[in-house]
Structures are given as C-alpha cells and as structure tokens.
mmCIF file of C-alpha atoms in Angstrom:
data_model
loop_
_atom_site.group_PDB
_atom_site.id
_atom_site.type_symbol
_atom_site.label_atom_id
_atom_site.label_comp_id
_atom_site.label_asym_id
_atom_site.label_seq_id
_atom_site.Cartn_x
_atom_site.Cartn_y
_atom_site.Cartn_z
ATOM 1 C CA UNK Y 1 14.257 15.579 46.472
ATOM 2 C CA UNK Y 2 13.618 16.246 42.853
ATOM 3 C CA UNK Y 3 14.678 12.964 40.274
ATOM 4 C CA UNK Y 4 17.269 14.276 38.018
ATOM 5 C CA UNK Y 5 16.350 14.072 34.344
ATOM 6 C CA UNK Y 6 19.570 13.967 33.044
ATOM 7 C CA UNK Y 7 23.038 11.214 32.590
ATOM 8 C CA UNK Y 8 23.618 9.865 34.384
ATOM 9 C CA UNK Y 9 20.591 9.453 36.357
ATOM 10 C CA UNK Y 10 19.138 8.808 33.149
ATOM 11 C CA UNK Y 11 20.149 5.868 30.692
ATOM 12 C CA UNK Y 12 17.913 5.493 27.544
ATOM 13 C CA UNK Y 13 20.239 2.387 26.744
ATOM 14 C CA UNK Y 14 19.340 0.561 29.629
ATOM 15 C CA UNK Y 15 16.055 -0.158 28.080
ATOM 16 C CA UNK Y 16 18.029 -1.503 24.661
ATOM 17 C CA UNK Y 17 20.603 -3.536 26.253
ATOM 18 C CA UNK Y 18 18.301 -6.987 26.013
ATOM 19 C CA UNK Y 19 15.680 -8.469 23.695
ATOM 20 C CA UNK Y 20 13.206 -8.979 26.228
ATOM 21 C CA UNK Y 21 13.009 -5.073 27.250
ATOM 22 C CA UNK Y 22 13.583 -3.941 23.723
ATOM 23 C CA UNK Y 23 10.329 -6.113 23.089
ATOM 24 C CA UNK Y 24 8.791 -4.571 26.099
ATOM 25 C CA UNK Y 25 9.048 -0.773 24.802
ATOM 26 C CA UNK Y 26 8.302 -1.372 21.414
ATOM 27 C CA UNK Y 27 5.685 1.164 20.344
ATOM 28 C CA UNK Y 28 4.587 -0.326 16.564
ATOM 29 C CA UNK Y 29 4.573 -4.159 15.679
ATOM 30 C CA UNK Y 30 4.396 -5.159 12.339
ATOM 31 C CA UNK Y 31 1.926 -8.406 11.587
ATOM 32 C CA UNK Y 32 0.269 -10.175 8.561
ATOM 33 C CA UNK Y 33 -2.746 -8.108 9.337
ATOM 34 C CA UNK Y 34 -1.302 -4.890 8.447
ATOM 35 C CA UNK Y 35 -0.403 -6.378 4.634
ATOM 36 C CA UNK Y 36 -2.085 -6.706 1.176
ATOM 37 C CA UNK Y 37 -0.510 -7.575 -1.396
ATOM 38 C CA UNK Y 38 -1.153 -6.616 -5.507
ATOM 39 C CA UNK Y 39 -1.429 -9.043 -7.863
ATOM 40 C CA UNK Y 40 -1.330 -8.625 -11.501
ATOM 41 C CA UNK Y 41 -3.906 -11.292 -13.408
ATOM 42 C CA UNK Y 42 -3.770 -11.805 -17.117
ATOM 43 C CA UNK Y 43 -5.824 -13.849 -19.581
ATOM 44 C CA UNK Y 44 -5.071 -17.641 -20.605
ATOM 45 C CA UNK Y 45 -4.025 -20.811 -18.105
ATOM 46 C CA UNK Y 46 -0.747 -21.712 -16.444
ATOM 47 C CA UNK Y 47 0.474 -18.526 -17.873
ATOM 48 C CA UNK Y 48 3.445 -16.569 -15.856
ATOM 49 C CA UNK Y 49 5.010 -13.674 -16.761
ATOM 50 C CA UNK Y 50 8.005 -12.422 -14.865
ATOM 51 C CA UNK Y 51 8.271 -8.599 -14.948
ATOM 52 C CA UNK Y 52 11.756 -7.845 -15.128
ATOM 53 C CA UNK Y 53 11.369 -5.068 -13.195
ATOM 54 C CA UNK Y 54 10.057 -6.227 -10.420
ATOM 55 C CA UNK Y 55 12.363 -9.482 -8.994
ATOM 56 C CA UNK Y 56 10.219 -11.800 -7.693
ATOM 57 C CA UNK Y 57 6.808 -10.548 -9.379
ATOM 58 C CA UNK Y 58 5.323 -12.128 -12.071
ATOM 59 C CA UNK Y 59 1.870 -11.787 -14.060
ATOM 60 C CA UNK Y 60 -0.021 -14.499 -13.686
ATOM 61 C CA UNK Y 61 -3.245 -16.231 -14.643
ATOM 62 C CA UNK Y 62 -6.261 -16.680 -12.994
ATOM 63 C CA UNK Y 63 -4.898 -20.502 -12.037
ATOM 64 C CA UNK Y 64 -1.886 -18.882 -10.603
ATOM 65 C CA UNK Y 65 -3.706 -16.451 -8.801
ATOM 66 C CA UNK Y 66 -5.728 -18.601 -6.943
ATOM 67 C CA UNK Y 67 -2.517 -20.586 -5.986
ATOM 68 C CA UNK Y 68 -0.837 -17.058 -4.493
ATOM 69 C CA UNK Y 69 -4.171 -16.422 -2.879
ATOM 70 C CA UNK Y 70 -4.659 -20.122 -1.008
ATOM 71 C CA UNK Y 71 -0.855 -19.002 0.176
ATOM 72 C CA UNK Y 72 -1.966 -15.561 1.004
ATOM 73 C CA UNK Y 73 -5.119 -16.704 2.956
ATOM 74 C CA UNK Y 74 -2.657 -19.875 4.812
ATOM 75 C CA UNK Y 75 -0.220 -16.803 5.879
ATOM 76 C CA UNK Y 76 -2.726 -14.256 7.342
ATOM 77 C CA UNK Y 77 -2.937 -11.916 4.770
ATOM 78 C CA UNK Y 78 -6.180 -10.011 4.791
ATOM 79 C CA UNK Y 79 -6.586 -8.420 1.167
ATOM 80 C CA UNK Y 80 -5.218 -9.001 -2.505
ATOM 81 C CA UNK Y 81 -5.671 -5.875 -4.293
ATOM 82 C CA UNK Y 82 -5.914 -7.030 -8.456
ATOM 83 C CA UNK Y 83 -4.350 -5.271 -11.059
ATOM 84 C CA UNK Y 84 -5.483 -6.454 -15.231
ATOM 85 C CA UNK Y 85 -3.147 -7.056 -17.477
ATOM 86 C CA UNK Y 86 -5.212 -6.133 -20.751
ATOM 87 C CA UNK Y 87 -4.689 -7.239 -24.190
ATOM 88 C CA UNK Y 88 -4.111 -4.651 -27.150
ATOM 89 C CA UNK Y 89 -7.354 -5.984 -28.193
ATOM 90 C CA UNK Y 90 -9.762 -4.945 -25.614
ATOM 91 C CA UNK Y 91 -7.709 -1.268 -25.489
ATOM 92 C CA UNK Y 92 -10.134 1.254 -26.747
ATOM 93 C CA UNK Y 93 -10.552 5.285 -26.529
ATOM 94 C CA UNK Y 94 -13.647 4.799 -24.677
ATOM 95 C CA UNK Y 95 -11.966 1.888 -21.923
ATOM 96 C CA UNK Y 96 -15.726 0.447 -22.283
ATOM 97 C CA UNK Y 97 -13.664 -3.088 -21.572
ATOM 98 C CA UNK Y 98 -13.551 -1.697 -17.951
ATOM 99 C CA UNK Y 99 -17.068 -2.545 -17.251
ATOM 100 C CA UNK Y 100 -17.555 -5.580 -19.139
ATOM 101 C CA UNK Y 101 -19.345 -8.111 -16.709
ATOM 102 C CA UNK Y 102 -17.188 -10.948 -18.577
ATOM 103 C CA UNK Y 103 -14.450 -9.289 -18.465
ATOM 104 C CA UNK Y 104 -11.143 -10.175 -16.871
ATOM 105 C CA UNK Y 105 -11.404 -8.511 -13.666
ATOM 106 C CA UNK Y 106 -15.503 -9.251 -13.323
ATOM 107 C CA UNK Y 107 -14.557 -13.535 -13.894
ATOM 108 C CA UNK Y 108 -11.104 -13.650 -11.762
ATOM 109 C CA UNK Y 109 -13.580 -11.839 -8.809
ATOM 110 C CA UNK Y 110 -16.063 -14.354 -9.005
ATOM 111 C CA UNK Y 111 -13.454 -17.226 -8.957
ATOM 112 C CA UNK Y 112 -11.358 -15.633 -5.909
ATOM 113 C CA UNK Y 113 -14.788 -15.365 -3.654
ATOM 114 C CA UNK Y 114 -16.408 -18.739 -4.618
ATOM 115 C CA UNK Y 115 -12.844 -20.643 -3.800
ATOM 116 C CA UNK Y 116 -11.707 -18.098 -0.545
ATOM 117 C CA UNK Y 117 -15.109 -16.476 0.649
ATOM 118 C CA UNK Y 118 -13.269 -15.134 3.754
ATOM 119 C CA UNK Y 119 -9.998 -13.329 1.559
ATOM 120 C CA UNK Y 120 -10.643 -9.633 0.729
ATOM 121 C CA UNK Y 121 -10.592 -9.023 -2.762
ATOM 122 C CA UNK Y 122 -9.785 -5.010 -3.714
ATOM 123 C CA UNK Y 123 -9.698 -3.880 -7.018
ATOM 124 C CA UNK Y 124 -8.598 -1.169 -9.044
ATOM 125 C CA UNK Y 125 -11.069 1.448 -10.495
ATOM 126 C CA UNK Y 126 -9.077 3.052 -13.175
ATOM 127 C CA UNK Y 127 -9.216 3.460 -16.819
ATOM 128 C CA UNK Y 128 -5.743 3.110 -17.710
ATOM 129 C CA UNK Y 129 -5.016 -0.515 -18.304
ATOM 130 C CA UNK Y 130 -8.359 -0.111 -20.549
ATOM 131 C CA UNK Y 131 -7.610 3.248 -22.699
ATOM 132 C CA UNK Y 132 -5.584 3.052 -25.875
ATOM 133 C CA UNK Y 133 -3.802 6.244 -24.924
ATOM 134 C CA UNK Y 134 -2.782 5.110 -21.172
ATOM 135 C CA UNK Y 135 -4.448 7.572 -19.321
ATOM 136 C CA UNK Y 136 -6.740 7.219 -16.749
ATOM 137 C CA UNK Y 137 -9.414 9.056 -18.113
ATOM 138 C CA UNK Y 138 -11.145 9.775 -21.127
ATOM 139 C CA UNK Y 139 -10.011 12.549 -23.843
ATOM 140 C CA UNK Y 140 -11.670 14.135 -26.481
ATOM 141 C CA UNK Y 141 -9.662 12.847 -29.750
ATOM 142 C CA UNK Y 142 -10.436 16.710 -31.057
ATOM 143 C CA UNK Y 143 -8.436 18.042 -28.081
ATOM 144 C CA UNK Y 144 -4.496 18.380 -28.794
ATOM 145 C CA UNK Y 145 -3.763 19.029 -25.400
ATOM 146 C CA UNK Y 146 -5.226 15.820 -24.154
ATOM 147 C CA UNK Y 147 -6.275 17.152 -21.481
ATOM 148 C CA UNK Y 148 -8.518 14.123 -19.357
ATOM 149 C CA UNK Y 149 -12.072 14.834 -19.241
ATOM 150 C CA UNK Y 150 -13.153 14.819 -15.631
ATOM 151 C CA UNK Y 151 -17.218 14.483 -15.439
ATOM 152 C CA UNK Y 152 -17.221 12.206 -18.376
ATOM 153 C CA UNK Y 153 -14.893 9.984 -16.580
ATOM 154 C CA UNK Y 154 -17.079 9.868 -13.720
ATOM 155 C CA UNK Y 155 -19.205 8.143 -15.458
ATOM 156 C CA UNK Y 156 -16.904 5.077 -16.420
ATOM 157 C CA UNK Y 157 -15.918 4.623 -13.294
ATOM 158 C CA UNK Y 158 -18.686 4.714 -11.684
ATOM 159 C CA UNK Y 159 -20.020 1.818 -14.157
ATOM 160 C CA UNK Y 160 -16.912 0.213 -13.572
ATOM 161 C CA UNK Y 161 -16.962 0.135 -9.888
ATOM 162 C CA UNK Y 162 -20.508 -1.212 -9.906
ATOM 163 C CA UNK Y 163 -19.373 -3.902 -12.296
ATOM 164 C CA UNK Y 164 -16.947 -4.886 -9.604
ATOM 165 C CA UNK Y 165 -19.108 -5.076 -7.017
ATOM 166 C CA UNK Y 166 -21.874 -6.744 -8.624
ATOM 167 C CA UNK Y 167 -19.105 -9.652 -9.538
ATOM 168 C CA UNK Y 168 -18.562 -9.465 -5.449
ATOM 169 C CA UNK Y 169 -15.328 -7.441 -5.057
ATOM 170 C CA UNK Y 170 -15.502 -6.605 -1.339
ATOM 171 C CA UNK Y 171 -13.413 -3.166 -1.788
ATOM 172 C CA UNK Y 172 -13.472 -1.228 -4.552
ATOM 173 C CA UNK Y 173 -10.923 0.922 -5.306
ATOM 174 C CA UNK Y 174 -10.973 4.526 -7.146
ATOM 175 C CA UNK Y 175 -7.205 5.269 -8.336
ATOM 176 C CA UNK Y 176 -7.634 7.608 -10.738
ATOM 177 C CA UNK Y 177 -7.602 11.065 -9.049
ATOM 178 C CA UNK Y 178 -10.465 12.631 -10.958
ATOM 179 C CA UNK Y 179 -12.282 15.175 -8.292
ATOM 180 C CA UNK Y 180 -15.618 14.093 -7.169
ATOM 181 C CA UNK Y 181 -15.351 10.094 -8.441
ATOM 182 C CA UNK Y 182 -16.008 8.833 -4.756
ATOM 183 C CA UNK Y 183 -19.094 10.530 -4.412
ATOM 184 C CA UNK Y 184 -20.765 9.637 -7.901
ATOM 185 C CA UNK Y 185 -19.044 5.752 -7.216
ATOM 186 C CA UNK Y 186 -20.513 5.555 -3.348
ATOM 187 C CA UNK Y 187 -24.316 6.875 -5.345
ATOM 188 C CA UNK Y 188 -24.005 4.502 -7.967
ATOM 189 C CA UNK Y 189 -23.425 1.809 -5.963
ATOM 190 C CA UNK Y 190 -26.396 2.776 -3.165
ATOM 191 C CA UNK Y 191 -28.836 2.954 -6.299
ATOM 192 C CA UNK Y 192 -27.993 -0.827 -6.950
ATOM 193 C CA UNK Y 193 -28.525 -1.651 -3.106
ATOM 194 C CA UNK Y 194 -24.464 -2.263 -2.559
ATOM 195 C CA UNK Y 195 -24.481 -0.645 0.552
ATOM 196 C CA UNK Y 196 -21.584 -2.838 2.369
ATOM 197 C CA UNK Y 197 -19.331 -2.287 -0.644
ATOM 198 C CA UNK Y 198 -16.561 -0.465 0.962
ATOM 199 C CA UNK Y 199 -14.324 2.276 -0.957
ATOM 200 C CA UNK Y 200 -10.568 2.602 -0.710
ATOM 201 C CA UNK Y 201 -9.826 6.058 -2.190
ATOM 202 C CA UNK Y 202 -6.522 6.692 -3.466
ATOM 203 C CA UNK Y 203 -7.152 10.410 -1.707
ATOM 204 C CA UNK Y 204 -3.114 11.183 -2.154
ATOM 205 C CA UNK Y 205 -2.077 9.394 -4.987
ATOM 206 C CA UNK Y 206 0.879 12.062 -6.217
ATOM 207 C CA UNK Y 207 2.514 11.852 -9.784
ATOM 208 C CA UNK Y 208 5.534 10.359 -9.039
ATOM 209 C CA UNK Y 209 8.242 8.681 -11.117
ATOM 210 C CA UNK Y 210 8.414 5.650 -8.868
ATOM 211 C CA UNK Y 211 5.518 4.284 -10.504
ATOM 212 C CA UNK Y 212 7.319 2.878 -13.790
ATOM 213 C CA UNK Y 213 8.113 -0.692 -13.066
ATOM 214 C CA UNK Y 214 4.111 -0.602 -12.240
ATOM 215 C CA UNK Y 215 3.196 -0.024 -15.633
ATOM 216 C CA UNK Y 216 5.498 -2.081 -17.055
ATOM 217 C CA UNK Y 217 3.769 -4.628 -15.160
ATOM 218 C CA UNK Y 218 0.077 -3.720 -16.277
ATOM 219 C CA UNK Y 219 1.380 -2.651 -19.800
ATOM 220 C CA UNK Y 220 0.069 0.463 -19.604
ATOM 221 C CA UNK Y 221 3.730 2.465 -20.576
ATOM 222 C CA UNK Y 222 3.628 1.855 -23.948
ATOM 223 C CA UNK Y 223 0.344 3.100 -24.523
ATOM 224 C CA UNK Y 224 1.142 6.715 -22.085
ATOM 225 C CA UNK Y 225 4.365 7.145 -24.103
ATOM 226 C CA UNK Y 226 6.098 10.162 -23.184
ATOM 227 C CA UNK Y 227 2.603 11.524 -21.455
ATOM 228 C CA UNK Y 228 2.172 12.390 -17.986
ATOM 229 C CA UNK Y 229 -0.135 12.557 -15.610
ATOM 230 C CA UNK Y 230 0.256 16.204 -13.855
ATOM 231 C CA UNK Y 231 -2.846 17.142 -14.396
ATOM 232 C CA UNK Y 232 -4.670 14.816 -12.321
ATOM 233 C CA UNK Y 233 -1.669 13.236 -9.870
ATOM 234 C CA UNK Y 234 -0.756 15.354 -6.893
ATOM 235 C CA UNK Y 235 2.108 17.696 -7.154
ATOM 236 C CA UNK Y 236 4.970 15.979 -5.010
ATOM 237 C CA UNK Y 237 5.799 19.255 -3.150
ATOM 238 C CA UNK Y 238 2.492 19.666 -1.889
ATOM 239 C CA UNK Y 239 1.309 18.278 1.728
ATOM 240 C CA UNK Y 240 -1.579 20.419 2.336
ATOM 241 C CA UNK Y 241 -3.609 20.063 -0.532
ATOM 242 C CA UNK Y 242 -3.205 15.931 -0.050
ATOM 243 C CA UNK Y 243 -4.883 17.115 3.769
ATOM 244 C CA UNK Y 244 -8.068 18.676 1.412
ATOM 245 C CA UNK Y 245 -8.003 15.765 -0.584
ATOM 246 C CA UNK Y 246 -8.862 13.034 1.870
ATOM 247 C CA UNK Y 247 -11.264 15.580 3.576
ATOM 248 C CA UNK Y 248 -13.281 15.572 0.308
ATOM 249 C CA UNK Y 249 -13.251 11.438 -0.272
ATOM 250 C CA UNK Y 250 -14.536 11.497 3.450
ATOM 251 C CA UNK Y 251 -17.333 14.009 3.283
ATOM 252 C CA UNK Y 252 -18.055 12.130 -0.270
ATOM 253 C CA UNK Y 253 -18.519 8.725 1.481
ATOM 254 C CA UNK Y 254 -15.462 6.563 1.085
ATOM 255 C CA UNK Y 255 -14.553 4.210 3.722
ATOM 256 C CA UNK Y 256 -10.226 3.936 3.647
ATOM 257 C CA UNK Y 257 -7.919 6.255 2.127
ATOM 258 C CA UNK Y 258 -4.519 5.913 0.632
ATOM 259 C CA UNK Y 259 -1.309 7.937 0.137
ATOM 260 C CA UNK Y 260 0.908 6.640 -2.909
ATOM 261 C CA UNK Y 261 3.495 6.500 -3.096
ATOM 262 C CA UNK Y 262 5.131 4.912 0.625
ATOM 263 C CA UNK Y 263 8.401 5.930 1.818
ATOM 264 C CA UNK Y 264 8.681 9.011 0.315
ATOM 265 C CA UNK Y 265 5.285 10.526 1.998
ATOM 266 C CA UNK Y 266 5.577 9.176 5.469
ATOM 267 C CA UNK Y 267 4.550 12.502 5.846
ATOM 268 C CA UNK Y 268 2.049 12.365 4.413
ATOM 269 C CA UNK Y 269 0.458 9.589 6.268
ATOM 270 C CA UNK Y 270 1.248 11.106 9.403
ATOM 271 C CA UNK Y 271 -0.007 13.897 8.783
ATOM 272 C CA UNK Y 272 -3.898 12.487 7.336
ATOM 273 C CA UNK Y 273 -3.899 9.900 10.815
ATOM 274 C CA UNK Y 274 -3.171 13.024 13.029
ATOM 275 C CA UNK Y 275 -5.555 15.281 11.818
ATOM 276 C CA UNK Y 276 -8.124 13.402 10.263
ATOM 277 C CA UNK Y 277 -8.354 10.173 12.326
ATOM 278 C CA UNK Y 278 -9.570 8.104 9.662
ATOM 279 C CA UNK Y 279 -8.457 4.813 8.080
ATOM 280 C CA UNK Y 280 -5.008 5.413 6.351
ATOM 281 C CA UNK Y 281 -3.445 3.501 4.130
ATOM 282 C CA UNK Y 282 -0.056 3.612 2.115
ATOM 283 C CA UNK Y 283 1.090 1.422 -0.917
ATOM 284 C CA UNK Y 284 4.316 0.381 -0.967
ATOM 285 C CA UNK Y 285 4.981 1.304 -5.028
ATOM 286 C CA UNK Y 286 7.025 -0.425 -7.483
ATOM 287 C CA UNK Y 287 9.418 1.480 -7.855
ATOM 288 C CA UNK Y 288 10.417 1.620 -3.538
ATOM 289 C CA UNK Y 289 10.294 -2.437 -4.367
ATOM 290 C CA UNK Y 290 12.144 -2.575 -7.454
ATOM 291 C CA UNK Y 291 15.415 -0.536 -5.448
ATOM 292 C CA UNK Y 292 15.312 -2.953 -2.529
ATOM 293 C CA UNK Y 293 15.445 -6.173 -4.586
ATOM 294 C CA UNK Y 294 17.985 -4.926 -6.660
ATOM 295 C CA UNK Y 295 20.519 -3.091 -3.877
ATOM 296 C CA UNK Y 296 20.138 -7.235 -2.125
ATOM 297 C CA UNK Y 297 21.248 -8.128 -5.553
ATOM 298 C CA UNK Y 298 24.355 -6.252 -5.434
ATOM 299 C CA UNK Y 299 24.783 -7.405 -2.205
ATOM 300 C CA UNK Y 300 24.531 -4.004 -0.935
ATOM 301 C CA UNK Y 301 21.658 -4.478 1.300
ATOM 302 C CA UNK Y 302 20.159 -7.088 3.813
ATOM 303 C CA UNK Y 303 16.555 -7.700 1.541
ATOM 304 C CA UNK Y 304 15.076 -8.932 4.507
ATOM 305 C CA UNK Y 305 16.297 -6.026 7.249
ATOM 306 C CA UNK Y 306 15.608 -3.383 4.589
ATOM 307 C CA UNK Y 307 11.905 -4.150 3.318
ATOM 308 C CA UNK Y 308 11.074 -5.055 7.783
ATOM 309 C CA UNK Y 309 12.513 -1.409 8.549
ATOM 310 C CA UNK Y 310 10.303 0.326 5.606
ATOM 311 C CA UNK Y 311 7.054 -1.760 6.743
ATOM 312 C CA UNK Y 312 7.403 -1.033 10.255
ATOM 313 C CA UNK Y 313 8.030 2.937 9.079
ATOM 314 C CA UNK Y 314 4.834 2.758 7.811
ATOM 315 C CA UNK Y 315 3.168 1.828 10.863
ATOM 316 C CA UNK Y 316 5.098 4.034 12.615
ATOM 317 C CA UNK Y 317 3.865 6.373 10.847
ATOM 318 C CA UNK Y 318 0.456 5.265 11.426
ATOM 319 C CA UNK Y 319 -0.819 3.678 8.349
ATOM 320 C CA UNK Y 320 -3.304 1.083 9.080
ATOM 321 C CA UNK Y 321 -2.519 -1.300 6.292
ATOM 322 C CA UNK Y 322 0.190 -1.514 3.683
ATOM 323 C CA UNK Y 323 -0.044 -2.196 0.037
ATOM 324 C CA UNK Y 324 3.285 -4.122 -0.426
ATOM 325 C CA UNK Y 325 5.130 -6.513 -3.402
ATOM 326 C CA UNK Y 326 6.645 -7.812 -0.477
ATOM 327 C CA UNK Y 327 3.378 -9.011 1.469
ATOM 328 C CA UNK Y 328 3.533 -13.025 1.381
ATOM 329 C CA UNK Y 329 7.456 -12.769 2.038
ATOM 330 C CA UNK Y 330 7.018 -10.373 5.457
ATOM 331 C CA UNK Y 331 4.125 -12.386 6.540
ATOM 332 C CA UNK Y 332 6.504 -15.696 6.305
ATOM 333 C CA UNK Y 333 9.527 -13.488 8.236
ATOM 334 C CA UNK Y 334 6.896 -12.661 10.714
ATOM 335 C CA UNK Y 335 5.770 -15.828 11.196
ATOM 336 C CA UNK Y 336 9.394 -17.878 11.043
ATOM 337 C CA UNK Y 337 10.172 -15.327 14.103
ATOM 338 C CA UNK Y 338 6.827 -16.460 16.012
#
C-alpha cells in the first residue's frame, strides 16, 4: 500500500509544534564562529568617536581596540577585520600613507598579535581612506574624467598588502575591485616568502548605496564628494558577471571570497557556494546595520529577532562567515541562550 504524500497523512506542523523537534530539524545554526566583526581604529589614546550613523559603533583608538578585541577573543569571535580612520594630513593623491610600515594600520597590527596571538586580524587593502580624492585608486590629476587607473593601482596595493603582512596581519584583504589585484598581491607576497598569508577577496563587492554610513565612519565621504564608484563596483543588476568574478580571484590565488553588500545579494552568495564550492563570505554593510538599529529605535522592530533572522539568512544561504556591526552582540545572544 503506497504512503500518501498528501494532508492529511502529511503534517509539516507536527515537526514545529515543540522546541525540542524544531531544534531537531533545524538545517543552519548560527554560532560565534561564523562572525567577524569591523572595527574602525584611529590615531591618539582613550579616544572614542561615536559615528552617528551607526548606533552602537564608535571609532576608537588603538587602547580601545584592544579592549573590544580581549571581548571579542572571551566571546568566540574568530576575526576583527580593521578599518583606518586617516587624518587629512596623511591624505595624499598618491595614498603612499597606505604602505607606511609606521603607519596606523602597520602599529595597531603589531599590537593586536603581540597581546591576542590566537585572534585573526584582517585588514583592508584599499586606497580610499588614503587618497585625497576618496577613491580607491589612483587618477591621473590631467584626466577630467577621473577615471581610476587600474595597473598603476596594482602596484599600491600590492605594496600595501605586503606592508600588512610583514606587520603580521593574518588575512589580508583586497577591497578595491581593480581586475587582476589578487594575482599581483598573492606574487608580491610569495616573492617576500609570505606564503601562509591568506587573501580575502572582495570578488562581488557591487556599488551600492548602502555603503554611506561606512564612509562616514572611515571619513572617506567628504573626500569622494558627489563621485562614484561605477566604474570599478559591480553593477547591482548583474549576478553573472559577480559568478566570473570570483572565478578569476580563484584561478589568481586568493584563499576566501566575499559578496558586499549582505541581504540584498543572498543571491548572490548562493549562487558562488553552489557553483563554485569555495569559501564564501558576505559582509553585513552599514547601511543593512544602520536600518535595524534605527527601526528598534522607533520601536518598530525586535533589534535582537531582526539582526538573528538576517545572520542566520546568511548561513542559509551558505556563507561561511559573516562580516557583521553586530558580531560581539550575536555572539553574547548566542551564548546567553547556551
């Protein structure tokens, strides 16, 4: 006798109606290890700096940072991923500030390692909190276009990267979407014998307008002005070309890739873990944060219930790990439901 398939042999509900079988069935499960969290790191001592964009972030310096790190490190949290905040001063058309080894970013790596050896420490390979003009590239000052200059580029960030690494960043990470900057980063560093220096490429980083509370945070706004970044940054209503994308950061040699923005690209994600199987990772962007805190403001959300539901999306997805504002908060709901 054949099983019937149907109500009301069949009751999907049955399997919902306690916690216990709920927790049974579950097919994703959201933990600390899945998180890393950005920081933004500025110059002086017991300096914060709330961004008023971003409830609940602030800029801090390196003091500070090694505070949110010994509580990132205490809650499970794999990876802080560090973001300069950059004085006017060391701005320049030529970002050569980027690969200063005693620079910002070069002394506040060397400080995180020697006090938490065991905490990855990511950062961002980018010109933009480094160029006078915001972008994150260089441009030829005779060019009215402005068009970003995409070998030349190369160049700086491949001196920047190794300028990381040398300082012992364990992950460096290429967001500036100029084509070919993996490969020329992953040979730069193999000349200098960093051969466990891994590479997070922001393969599908698309230019999207949720990224302004971001550079409010990093101060980079002011300088871009009323610039863009289209010529560089994915077109939002493109999905295949994002598939070519991280196919070309793999066959160039990095070792993770991203998709940025989050929620609106679960598509995205999806679609690089299903067909190319490879380590896939989604940020969480400022702008996804800065609506959640401020919809709990209003009262109009649960902040809690909201920013759980998006993380687990992502796994659900199937990123492997999740850039998120919201990483030491989720790790301490995680563990307060242990």
């Amino acid at each position: 006798m054949q099983a019937n398939p149907n109500f009301p042999s069949t009751r999907m509900r049955r399997m919902r109606r306690d916690d216990f079988s709920r927790r049974l069935m579950r097919e994703n499960v959201l933990t600390a290890n899945d998180l890393i969290y950005p920081v933004f790191v500025l110059e002086g001592e017991a300096t914060v700096e709330p961004v008023s964009s971003m409830p609940g972030v602030s800029r801090v310096s390196l003091d500070g940072l090694l505070r949110l790190a010994e509580e990132a490190q205490n809650l499970g949290v794999p990876a802080l991923a560090l973001f300069p905040v950059v004085g006017a001063d060391k701005k320049s058309e030529g970002a050569e500030e980027a690969w200063n080894p005693d620079g910002l970013v070069p002394r506040v790596v060397q400080a995180l390692k020697a006090n938490f050896p065991d905490l990855g420490v990511i950062t961002d390979v980018a010109l933009d909190p480094y160029t006078s003009h915001g972008q994150d590239g260089l441009i030829d000052p005779a060019d009215p276009r402005g068009y970003v200059l995409n070998d030349e580029t190369l160049e700086a960030l491949a001196k920047q990267a190794l300028c990381h690494a040398q300082a012992g960043a364990d992950v460096v990470a290429p967001s500036d979407m100029m084509d070919g900057r993996v490969a020329r980063i992953r040979a730069k560093l193999d000349e200098d014998q960093r051969i466990y220096t891994r590479i997070l490429a922001y393969s599908a980083k698309y230019a999207s307008s949720f990224y302004g509370p971001f550079r409010d945070a990093v101060g980079s706004a002011g300088n871009l002005g009323k610039g863009n970044k289209y010529t560089y940054q994915m077109d939002p209503a493109n999905s295949d070309e994002a598939i070519r994308e991280v196919a070309l950061d793999i066959a160039e040699g990095a070792d993770m890739y991203m998709v940025k923005p989050g929620m609106p690209y679960l598509d995205i994600v999806r679609r690089v873990k299903t067909e190319l199987q490879v380590p896939t990772y989604v940020y969480q962007v400022s702008g996804e944060y800065a609506m959640l805190k401020a919809a709990a403001a209003n009262g109009w959300l649960d902040e809690k219930a909201c920013a759980m539901e998006a993380l687990v999306a992502f796994k659900r997805a199937g990123a492997d790990g999740i850039l998120t504002y919201f990483a030491l908060d989720a790790a301490r709901w995680l563990r307060a439901g242990d």
